[in-house]
Coordinates of C-alpha atoms in Angstrom, one line a residue:
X1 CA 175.4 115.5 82.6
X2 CA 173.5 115.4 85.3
X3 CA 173.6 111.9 87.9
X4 CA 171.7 111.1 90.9
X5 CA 172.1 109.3 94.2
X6 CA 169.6 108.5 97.3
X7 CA 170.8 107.0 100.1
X8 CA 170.9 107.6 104.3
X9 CA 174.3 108.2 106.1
X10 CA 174.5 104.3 106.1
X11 CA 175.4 104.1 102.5
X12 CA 177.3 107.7 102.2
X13 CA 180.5 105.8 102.0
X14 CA 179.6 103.6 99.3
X15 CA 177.6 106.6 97.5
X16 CA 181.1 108.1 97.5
X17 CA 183.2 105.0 96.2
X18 CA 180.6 105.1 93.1
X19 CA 181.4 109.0 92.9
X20 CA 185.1 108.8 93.0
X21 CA 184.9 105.6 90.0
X22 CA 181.8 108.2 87.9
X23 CA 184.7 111.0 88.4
X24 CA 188.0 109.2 87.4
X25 CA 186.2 107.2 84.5
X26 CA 184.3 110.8 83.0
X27 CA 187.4 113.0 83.1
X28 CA 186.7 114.1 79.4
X29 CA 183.1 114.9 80.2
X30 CA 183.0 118.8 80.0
X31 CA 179.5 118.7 82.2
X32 CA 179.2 115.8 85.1
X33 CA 177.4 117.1 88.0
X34 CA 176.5 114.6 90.9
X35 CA 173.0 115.2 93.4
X36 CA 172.8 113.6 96.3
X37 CA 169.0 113.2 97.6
X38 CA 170.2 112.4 102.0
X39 CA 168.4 110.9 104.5
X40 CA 169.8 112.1 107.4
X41 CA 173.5 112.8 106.0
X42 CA 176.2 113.6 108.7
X43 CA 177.8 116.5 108.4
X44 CA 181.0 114.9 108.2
X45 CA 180.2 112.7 105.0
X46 CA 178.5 115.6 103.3
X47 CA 182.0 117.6 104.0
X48 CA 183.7 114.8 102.9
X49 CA 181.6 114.1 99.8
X50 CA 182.0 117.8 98.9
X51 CA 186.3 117.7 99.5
X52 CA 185.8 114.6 96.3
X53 CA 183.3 116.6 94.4
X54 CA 186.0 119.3 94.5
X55 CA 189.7 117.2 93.7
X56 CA 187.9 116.2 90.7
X57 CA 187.4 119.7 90.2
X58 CA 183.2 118.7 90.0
X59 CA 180.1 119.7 91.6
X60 CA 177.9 118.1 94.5
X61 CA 174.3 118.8 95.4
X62 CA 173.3 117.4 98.9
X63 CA 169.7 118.2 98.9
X64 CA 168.3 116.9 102.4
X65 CA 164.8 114.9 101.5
X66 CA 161.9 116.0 103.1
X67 CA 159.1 114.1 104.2
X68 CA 157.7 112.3 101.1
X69 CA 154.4 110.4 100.7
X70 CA 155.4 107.0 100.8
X71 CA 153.3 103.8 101.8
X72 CA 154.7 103.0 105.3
X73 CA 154.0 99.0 104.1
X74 CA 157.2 99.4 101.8
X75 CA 159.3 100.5 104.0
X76 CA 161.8 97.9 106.3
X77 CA 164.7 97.4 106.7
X78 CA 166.4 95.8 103.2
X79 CA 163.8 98.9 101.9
X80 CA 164.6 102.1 103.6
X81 CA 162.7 105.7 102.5
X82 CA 165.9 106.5 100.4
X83 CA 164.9 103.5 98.0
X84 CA 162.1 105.7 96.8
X85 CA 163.2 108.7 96.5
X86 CA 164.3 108.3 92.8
X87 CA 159.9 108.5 91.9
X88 CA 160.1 112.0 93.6
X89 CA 163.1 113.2 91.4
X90 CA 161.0 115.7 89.7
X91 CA 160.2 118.0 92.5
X92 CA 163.0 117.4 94.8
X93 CA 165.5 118.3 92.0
X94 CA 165.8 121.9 90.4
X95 CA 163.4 122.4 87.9
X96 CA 166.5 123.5 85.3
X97 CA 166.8 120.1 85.3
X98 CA 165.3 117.8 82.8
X99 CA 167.4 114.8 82.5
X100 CA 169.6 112.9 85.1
X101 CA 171.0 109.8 85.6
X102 CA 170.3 108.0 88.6
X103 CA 172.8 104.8 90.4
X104 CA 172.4 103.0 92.9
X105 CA 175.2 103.1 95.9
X106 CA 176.1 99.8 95.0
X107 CA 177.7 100.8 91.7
X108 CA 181.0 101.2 89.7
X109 CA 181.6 103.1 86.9
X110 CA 184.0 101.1 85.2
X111 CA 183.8 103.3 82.1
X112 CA 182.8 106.4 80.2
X113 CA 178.9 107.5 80.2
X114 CA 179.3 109.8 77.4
X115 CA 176.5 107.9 75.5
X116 CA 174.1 108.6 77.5
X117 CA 174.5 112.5 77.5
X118 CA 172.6 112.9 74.4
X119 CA 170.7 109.5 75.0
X120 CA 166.8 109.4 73.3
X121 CA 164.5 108.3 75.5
X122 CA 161.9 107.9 72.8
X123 CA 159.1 109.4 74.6
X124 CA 160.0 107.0 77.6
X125 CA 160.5 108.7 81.3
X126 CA 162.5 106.0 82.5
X127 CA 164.9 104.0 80.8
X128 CA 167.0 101.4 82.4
X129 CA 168.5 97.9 81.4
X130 CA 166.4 95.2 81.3
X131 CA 166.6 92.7 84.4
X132 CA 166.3 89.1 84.1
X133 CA 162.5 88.5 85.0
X134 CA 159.7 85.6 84.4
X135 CA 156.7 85.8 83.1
X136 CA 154.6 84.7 86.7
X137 CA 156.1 87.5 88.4
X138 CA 155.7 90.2 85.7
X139 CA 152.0 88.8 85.8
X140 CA 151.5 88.9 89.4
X141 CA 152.2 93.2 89.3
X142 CA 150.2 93.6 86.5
X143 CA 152.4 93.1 83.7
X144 CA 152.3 91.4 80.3
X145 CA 154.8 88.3 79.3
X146 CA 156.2 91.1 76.9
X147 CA 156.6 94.1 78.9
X148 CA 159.2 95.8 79.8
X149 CA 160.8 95.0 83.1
X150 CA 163.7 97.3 83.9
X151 CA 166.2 97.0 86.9
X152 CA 165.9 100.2 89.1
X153 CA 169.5 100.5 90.4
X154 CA 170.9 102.7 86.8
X155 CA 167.8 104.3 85.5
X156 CA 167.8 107.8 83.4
X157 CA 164.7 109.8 84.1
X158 CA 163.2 112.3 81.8
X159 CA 162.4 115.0 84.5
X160 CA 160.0 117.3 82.3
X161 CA 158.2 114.0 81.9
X162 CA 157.8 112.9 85.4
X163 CA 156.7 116.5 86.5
X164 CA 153.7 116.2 84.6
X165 CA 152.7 112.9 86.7
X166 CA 150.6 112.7 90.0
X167 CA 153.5 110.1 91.3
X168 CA 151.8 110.0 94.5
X169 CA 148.2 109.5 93.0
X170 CA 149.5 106.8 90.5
X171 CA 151.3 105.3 93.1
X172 CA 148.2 105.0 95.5
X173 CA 146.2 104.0 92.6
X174 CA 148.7 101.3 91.6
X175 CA 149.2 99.9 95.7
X176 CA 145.3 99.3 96.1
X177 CA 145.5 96.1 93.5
X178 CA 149.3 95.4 93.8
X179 CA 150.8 95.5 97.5
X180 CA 150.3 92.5 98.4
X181 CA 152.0 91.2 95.0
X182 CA 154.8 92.9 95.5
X183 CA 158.6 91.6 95.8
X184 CA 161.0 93.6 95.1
X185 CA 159.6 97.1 96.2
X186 CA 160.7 100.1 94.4
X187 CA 162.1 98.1 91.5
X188 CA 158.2 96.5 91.3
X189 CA 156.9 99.9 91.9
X190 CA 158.8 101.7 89.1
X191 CA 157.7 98.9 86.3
X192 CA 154.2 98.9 87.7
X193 CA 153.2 102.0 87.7
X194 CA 154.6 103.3 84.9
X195 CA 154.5 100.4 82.6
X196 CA 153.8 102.5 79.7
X197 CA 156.1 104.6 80.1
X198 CA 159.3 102.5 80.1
X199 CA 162.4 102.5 77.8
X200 CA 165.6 100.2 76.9
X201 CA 169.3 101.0 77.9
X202 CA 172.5 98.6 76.5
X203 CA 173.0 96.3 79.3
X204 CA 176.7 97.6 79.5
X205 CA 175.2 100.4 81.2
X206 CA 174.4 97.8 84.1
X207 CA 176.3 94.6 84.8
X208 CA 174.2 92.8 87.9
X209 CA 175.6 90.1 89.8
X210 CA 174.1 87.7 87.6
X211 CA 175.5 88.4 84.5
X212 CA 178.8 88.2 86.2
X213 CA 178.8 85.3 87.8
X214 CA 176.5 82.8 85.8
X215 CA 176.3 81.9 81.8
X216 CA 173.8 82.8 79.5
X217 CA 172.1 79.8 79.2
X218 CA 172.4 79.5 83.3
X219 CA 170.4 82.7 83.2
X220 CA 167.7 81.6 81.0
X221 CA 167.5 78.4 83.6
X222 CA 167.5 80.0 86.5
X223 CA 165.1 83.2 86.0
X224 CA 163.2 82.5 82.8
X225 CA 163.4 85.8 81.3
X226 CA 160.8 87.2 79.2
X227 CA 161.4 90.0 76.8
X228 CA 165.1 90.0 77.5
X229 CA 168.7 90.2 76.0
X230 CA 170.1 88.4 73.4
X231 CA 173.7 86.3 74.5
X232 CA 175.6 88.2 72.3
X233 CA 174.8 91.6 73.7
X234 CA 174.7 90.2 77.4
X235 CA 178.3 89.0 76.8
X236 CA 179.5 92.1 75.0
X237 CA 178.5 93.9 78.2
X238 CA 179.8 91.5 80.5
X239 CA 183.6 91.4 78.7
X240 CA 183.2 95.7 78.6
X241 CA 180.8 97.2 81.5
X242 CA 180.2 100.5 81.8
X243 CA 178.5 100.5 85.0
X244 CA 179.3 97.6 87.4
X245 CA 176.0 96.4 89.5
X246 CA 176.5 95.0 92.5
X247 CA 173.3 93.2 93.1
X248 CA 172.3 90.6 95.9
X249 CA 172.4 87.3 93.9
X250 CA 172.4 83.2 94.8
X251 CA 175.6 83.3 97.5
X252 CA 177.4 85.6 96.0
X253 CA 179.6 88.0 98.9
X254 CA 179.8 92.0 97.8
X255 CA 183.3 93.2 97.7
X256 CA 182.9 95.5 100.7
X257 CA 183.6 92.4 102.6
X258 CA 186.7 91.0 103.1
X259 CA 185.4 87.3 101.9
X260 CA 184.5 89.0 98.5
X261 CA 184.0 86.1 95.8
X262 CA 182.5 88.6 93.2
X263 CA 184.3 88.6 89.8
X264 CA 184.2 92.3 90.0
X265 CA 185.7 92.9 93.5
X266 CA 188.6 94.2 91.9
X267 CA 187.3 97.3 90.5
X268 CA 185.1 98.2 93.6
X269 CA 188.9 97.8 95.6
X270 CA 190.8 100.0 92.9
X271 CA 188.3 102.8 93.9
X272 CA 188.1 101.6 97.9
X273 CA 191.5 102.2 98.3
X274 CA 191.6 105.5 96.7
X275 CA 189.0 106.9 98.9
X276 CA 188.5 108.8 102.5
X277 CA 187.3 105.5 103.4
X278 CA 190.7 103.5 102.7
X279 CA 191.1 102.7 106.3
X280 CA 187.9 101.1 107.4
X281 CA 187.9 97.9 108.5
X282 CA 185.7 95.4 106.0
X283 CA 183.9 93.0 108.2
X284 CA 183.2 88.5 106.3
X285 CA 180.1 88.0 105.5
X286 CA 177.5 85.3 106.3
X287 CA 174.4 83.9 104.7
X288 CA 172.3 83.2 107.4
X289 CA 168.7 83.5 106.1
X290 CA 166.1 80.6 105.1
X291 CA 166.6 81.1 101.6
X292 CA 170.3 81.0 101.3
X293 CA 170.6 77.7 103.6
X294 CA 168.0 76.5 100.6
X295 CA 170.2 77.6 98.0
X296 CA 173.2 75.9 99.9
X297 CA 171.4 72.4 100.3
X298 CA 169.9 72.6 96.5
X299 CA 173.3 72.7 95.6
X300 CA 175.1 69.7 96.2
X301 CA 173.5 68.3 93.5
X302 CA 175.4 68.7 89.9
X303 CA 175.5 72.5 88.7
X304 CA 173.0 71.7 85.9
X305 CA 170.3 69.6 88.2
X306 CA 170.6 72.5 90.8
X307 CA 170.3 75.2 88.7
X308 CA 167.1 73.7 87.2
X309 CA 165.5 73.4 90.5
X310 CA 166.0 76.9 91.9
X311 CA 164.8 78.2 88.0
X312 CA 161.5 76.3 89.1
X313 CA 162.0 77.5 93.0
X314 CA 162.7 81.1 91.8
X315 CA 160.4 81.4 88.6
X316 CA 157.6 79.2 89.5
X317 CA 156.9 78.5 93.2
X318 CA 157.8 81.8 94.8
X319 CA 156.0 84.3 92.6
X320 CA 152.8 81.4 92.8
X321 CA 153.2 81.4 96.7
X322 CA 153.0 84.9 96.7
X323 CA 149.6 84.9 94.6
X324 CA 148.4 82.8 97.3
X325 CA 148.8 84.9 99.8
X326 CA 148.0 87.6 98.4
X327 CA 144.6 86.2 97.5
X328 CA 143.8 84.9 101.0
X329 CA 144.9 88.1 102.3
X330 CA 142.2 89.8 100.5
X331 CA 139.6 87.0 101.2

């Protein structure tokens, strides 16, 4: 099986934690090779990268990107080039290629992938696990209540399939009505654009934040999903992940800091510790930003009074704010 990273030399560390955790959790898997699309990889972390590849006794491609055709008004900081990368698989990876798995850096692989080596896609060119989104922002990029809305971070690409797509053309296309609409970049991009052409994964194959941390019906309070899971199978993956996601969600601290509250910190440690990166010192983390001092004030009220007013906050208001702007934008 084929998998696939992007990230900048920022991230190589935590692109190399997911390796080691893909590596140790796919020991049976007679074909698992990993390719690394690098922005700006030092040579020291692509050495290092290589020296895991090769105590698991696996391969790594670090295939430096070029310059790609991507809309500068993506692009900032929380957004960097590498984020994009993934819609350009097809002709940045060898063309014996025609299937790979792409995750994000921010992943574990808490468990075998097997399943998905002989996966059907159905026609589909991306499949990915469906992420917990309302029916106002699917509308405002285009999308219908019941459409598929996929999270981007654990997505398995049909190569052949995406070679025989203008990406750049449908992305242009796609940005003249939409870029204004747009919230959460390349994960907006992917569903917009190729709407049609999107398929299902098990949600054990991705475990955000959010699953993790909050109840079903929490979930369904908070986000308003359209189109989604059922509880059972969002609890089945929860209780036996496959991939561990760890998203930015509510006030929530990642485990590469030391003030981790995640319920899955303990796996991302197992792995930290194990790694060329053992040693490096994990700096607290903060929320600082308008929206989390929001979050923070909204909840002193009771869990179930709170939680209904960032699901109105977070479903309603924000996606209809950004219509607004968006319109007098292009008035």
């Amino acid at each position: 099986m084929n998998v696939l990273y992007t990230c900048d030399n920022n991230y190589a560390w935590l692109m190399g934690i997911s390796m080691i955790s893909l590596f140790d959790n796919n020991k049976k898997m007679k074909h698992l090779t990993v390719y690394l699309l690098g922005e700006n990889i030092s040579n020291e972390n692509k050495l290092i990268l290589q020296k895991i590849a090769s105590n698991y006794q696996r391969e790594i491609h670090i295939i430096d990107v070029p310059e790609l055709d991507i809309p500068e008004i993506l692009v900032s900081r929380r957004w960097p080039l590498s984020a994009f990368t993934r819609l350009f698989s097809g002709q940045l990876l060898p063309e014996a290629i025609d299937k790979v798995l792409y995750l994000d850096c921010d992943t574990i692989i808490s468990g075998s992938i097997q399943g998905l080596e002989d996966f059907s896609m159905d026609g589909a060119t991306f499949c990915g696990v469906k992420d917990c989104i309302g029916k106002t922002y699917k509308k405002n990029i285009g999308l219908s209540n019941e459409t598929l809305y996929i999270n981007a971070g654990v997505v398995l690409i049909d190569l052949q399939k995406l070679r025989n797509i203008p990406v750049s053309e449908w992305i242009d296309s796609y940005l003249k009505k939409y870029t204004s609409y747009i919230n959460y970049a390349d994960q907006d991009l992917l569903n917009g654009v190729f709407r049609e052409r999107i398929g299902v994964l098990q949600p054990e194959y991705n475990v955000m934040t959010i699953a993790a941390v909050n109840t079903y019906e929490e979930i369904i309070t908070l986000r308003k999903p359209t189109n989604f899971y059922s509880k059972d199978l969002l609890q089945h993956a929860v209780q036996n992940p496959k991939i561990i996601h760890y998203t930015t969600n509510m006030l929530t601290i990642r485990p590469w800091y030391n003030n981790t509250d995640h319920p899955f910190a303990h796996e991302f440690t197992k792995y930290f510790k194990t790694s060329p990166w053992k040693d490096r010192t994990l700096n607290s983390f903060t929320f600082i930003t308008k929206e989390s001092k929001t979050i923070k004030a909204i909840r002193i009220f009771p869990t179930s009074i709170s939680n209904k007013i960032l699901g109105i906050i977070h479903s309603e208001l924000k996606p209809r704010y950004i219509r607004l702007k968006a319109k007098r934008k292009h008035n």
